[in-house]
CSV table of C-alpha atoms and ligand atoms in Angstrom, one decimal:
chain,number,residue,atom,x,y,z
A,1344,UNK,CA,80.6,105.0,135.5
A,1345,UNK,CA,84.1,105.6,136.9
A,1346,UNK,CA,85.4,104.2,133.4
A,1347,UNK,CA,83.3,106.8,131.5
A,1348,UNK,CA,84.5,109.6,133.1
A,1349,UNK,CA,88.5,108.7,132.7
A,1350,UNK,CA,87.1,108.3,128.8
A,1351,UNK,CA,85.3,111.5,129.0
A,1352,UNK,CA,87.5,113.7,131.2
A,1353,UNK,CA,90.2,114.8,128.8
A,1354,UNK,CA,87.7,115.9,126.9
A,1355,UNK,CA,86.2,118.0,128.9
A,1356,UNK,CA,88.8,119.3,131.2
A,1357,UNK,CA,91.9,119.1,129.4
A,1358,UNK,CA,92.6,122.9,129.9
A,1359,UNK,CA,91.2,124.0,132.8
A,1360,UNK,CA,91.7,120.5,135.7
A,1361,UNK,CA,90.7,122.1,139.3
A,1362,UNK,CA,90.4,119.7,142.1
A,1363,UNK,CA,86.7,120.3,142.1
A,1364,UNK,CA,86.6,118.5,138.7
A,1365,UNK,CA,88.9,115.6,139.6
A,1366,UNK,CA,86.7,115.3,142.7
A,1367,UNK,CA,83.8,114.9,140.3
A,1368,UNK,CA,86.3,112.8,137.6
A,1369,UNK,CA,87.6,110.4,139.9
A,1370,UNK,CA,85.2,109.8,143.1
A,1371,UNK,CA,86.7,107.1,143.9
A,1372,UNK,CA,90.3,109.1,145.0
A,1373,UNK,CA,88.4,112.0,146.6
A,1374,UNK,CA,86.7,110.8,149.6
A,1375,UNK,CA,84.2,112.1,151.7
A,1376,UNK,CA,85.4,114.1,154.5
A,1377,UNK,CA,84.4,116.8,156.7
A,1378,UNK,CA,87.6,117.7,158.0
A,1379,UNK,CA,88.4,121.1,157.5
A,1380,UNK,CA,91.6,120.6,155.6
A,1381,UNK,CA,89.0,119.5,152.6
A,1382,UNK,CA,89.1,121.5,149.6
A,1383,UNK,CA,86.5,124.3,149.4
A,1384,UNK,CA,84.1,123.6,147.1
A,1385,UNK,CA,83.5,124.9,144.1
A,1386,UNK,CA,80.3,126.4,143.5
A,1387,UNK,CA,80.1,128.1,140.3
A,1388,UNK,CA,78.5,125.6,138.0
A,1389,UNK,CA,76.6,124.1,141.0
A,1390,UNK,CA,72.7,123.5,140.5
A,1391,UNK,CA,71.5,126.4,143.2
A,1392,UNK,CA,69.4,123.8,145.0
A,1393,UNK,CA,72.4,122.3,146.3
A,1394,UNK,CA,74.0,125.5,147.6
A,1395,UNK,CA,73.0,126.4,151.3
A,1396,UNK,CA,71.7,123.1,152.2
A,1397,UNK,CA,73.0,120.6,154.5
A,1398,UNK,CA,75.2,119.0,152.0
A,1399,UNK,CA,77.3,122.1,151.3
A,1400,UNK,CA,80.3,120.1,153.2
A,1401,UNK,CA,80.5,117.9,149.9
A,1402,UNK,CA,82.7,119.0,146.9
A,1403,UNK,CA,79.6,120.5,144.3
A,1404,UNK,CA,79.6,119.1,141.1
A,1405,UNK,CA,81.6,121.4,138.2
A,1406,UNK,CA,79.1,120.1,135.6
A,1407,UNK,CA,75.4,119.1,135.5
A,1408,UNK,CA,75.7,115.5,135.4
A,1409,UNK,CA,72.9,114.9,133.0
A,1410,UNK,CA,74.2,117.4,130.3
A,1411,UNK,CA,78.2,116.6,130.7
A,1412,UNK,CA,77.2,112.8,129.9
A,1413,UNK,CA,74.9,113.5,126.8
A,1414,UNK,CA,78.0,115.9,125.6
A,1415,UNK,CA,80.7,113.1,126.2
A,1416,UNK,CA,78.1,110.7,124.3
A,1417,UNK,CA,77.7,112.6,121.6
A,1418,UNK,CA,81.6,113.8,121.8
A,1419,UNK,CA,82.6,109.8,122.2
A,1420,UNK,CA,80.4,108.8,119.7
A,1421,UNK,CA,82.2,111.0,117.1
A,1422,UNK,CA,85.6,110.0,118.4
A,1423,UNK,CA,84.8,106.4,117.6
A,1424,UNK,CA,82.9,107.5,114.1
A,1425,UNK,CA,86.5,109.3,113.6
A,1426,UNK,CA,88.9,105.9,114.2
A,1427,UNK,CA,86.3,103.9,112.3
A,1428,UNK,CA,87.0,106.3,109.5
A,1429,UNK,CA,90.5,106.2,109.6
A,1430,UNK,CA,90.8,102.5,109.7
A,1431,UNK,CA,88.6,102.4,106.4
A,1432,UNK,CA,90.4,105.0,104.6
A,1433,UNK,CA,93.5,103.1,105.5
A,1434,UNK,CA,92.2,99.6,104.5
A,1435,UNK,CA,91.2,101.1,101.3
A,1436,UNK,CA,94.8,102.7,100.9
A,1437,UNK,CA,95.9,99.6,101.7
A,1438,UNK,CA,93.5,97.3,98.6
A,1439,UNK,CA,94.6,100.5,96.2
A,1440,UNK,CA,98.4,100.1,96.9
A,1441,UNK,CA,98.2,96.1,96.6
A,1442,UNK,CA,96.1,96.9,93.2
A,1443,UNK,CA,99.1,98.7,92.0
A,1444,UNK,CA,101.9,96.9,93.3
A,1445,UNK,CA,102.7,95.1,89.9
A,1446,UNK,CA,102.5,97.9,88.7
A,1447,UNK,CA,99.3,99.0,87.2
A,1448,UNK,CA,99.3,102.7,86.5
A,1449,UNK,CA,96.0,104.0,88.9
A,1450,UNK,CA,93.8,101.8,91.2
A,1451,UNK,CA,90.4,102.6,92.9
A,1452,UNK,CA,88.3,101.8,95.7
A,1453,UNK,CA,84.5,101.9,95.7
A,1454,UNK,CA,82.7,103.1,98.8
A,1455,UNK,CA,81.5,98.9,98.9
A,1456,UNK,CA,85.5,98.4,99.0
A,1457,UNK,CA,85.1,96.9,95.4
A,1458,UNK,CA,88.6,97.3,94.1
A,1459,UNK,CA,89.4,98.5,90.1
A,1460,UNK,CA,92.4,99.1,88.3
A,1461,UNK,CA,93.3,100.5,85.0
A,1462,UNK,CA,94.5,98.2,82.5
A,1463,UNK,CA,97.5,99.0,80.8
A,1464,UNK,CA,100.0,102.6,80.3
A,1465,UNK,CA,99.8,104.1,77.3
A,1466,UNK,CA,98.5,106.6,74.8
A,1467,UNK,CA,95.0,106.4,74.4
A,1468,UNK,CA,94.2,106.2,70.6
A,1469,UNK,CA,90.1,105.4,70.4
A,1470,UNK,CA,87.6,105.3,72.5
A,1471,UNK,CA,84.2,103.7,72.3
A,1472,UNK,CA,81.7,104.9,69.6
A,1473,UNK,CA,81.7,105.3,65.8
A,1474,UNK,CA,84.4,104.6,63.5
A,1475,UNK,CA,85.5,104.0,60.1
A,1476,UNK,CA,81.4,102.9,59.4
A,1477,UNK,CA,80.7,100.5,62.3
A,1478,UNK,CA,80.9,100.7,66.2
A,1479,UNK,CA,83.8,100.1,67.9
A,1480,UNK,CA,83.1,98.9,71.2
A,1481,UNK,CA,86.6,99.0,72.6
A,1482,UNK,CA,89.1,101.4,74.2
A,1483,UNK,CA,92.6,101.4,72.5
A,1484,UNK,CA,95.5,101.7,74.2
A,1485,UNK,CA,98.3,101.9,72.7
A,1486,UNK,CA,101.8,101.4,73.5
A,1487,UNK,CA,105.2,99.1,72.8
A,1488,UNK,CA,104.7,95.3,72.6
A,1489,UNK,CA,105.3,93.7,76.2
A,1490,UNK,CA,103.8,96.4,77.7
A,1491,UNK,CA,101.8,94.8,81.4
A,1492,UNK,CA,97.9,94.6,81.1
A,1493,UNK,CA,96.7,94.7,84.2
A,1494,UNK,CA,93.1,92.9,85.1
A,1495,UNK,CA,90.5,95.5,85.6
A,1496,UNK,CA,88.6,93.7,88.4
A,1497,UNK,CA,88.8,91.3,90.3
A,1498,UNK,CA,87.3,87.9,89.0
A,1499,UNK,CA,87.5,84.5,87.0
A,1500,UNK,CA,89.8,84.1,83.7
A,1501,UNK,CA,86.9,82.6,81.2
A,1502,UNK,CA,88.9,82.9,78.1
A,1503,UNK,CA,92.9,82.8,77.9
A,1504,UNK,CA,94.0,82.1,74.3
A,1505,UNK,CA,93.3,82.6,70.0
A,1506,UNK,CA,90.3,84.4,69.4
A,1507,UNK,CA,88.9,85.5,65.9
A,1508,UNK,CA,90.0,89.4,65.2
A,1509,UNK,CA,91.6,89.5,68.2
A,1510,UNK,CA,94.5,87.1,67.7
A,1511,UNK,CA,95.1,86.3,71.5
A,1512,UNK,CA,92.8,87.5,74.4
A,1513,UNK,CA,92.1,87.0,77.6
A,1514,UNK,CA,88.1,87.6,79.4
A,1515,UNK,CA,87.4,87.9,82.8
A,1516,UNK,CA,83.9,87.0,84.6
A,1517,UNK,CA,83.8,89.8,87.7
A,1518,UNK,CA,81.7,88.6,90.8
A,1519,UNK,CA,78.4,90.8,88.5
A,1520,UNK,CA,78.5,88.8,85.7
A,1521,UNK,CA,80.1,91.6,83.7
A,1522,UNK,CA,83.3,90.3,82.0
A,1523,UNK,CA,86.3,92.8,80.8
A,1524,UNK,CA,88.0,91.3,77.5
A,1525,UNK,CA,91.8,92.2,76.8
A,1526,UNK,CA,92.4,91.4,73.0
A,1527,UNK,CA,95.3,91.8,70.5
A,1528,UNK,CA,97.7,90.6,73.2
A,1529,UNK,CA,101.0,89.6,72.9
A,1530,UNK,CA,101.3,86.5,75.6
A,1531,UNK,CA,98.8,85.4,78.3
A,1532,UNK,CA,99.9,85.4,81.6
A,1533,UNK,CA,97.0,83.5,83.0
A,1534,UNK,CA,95.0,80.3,82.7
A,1535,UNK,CA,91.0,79.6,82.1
A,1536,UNK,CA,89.8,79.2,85.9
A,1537,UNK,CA,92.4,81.4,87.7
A,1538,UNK,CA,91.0,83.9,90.1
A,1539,UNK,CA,92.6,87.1,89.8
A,1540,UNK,CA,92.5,90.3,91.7
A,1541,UNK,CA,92.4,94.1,90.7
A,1542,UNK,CA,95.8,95.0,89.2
A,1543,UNK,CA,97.2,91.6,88.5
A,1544,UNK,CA,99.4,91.6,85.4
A,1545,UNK,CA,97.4,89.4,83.1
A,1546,UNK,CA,99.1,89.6,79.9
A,1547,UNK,CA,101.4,91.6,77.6
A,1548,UNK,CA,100.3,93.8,75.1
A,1549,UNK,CA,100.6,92.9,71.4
A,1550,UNK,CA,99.7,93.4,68.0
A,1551,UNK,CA,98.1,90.4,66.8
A,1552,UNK,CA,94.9,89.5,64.6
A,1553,UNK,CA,93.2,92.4,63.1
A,1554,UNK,CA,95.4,95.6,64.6
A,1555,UNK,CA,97.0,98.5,62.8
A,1556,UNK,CA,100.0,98.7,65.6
A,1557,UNK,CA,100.7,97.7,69.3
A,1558,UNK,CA,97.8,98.6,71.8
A,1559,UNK,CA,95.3,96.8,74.0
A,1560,UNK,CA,91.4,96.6,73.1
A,1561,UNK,CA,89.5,96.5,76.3
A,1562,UNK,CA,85.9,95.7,75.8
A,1563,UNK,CA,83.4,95.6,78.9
A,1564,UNK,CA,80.2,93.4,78.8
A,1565,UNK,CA,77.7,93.8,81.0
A,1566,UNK,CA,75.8,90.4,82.9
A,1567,UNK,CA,73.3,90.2,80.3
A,1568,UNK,CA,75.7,90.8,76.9
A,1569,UNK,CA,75.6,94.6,76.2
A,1570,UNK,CA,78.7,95.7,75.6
A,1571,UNK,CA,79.6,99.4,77.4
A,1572,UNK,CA,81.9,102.2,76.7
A,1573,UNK,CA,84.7,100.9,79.1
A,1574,UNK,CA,85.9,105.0,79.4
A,1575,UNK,CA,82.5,105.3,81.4
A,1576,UNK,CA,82.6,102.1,83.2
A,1577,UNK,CA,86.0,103.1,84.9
A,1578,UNK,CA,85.0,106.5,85.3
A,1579,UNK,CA,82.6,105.3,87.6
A,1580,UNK,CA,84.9,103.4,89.4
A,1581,UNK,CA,87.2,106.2,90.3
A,1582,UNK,CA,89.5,105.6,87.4
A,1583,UNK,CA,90.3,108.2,84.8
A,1584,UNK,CA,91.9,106.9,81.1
A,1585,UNK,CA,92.8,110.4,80.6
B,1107,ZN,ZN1,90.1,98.4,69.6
């Protein structure tokens, strides 16, 4: 009880301390006395049952009890909802600055504290959807050769090495089953079986197998094979291609 009410005090009496209210505050520094040197009480907020009776002699309370302890519960309770929102704001500015820190160009966290990060700089020059008679499932990105591609998610490297059409890749398995596929690259930074993080630079962008100039194709499967417009997918992740 003492402990609550050094919490709750500064909350409540912050602007206006009388000794009535440290009397209440802190009961255990303002004992009991009848001498007449005692402070008078103060009886403004004092329940009127207590005023005139033989206990008159004691300091009154400032607050009613009852009501001052649901307010500091309820004004405690959103103090501590407060710092637990600040310390997850600043854990999750903490995941988005290590998910850019080799230098991936934006980074997101998800309300779960998933972590995503876009995959290369660059212009964009297609996105998913029809073109030139069949569907292209990809998002270009293009820029010069060497350029950092960053993974997308965190995960498993399934794939590091030639691929048909794609002339080097590189796939990653995320905990979902989804896997984000870089392809056309340059060199692969990474090996079948490495785990990799959000923002890890995976590879260098190229222009190899079937590609008109230097870009990345990033390709999102879902679990079960569908491949989805990747645009979308990091749009829902907090991440913009632009
Ligand atoms: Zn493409």
């Amino acid at each position: 009880m003492f402990r609550h009410n050094v919490r709750a005090m500064p909350l409540r009496h912050l602007g206006s301390l009388t000794l009535g209210a440290l009397a209440v505050a802190f009961p255990v520094l303002a004992p009991h006395s009848d001498a007449d040197d005692s402070p008078a009480p103060d009886t403004r907020w004092a329940p009127v049952a207590q005023v005139g009776t033989e206990e008159r002699h004691d300091p009154a309370p400032r607050v009613n009890p009852v009501r001052a302890e649901r307010h500091d519960r309820v004004a405690l309770a959103s103090l501590d909802k407060a710092t637990r929102l600040a310390e997850t704001i600043a854990s999750y500015a903490a995941l988005r600055d290590a998910a850019t820190a080799q230098g991936a160009p934006d980074a997101a966290v998800t309300r779960g504290g998933q972590v995503f990060a876009l995959p290369t700089t660059g212009r964009l020059t297609s996105a998913a959807g029809p073109r030139w008679g069949t569907t292209h499932y990809g998002l270009d990105i293009a820029n010069k050769v060497g350029t950092p591609v960053f993974a997308v998610g965190s995960g498993t490297v399934i794939d590091s090495g030639p691929a048909s059409g794609f002339g080097l890749w590189v796939r990653i398995r995320h905990a979902d089953g989804s896997v984000s596929l870089y392809g056309h690259i340059d060199r692969s930074l990474v090996r079948v079986g490495q785990s990799v993080r959000a923002g890890d630079r995976i590879a260098l962008m190229g222009n190899r197998g079937q590609s008109t100039g230097p870009h990345l194709h990033l390709e999102i499967w879902s679990a079960d094979g569908r491949k989805l417009d990747p645009a979308t997918w990091l749009s829902r992740r907090g991440l913009d291609v632009g």
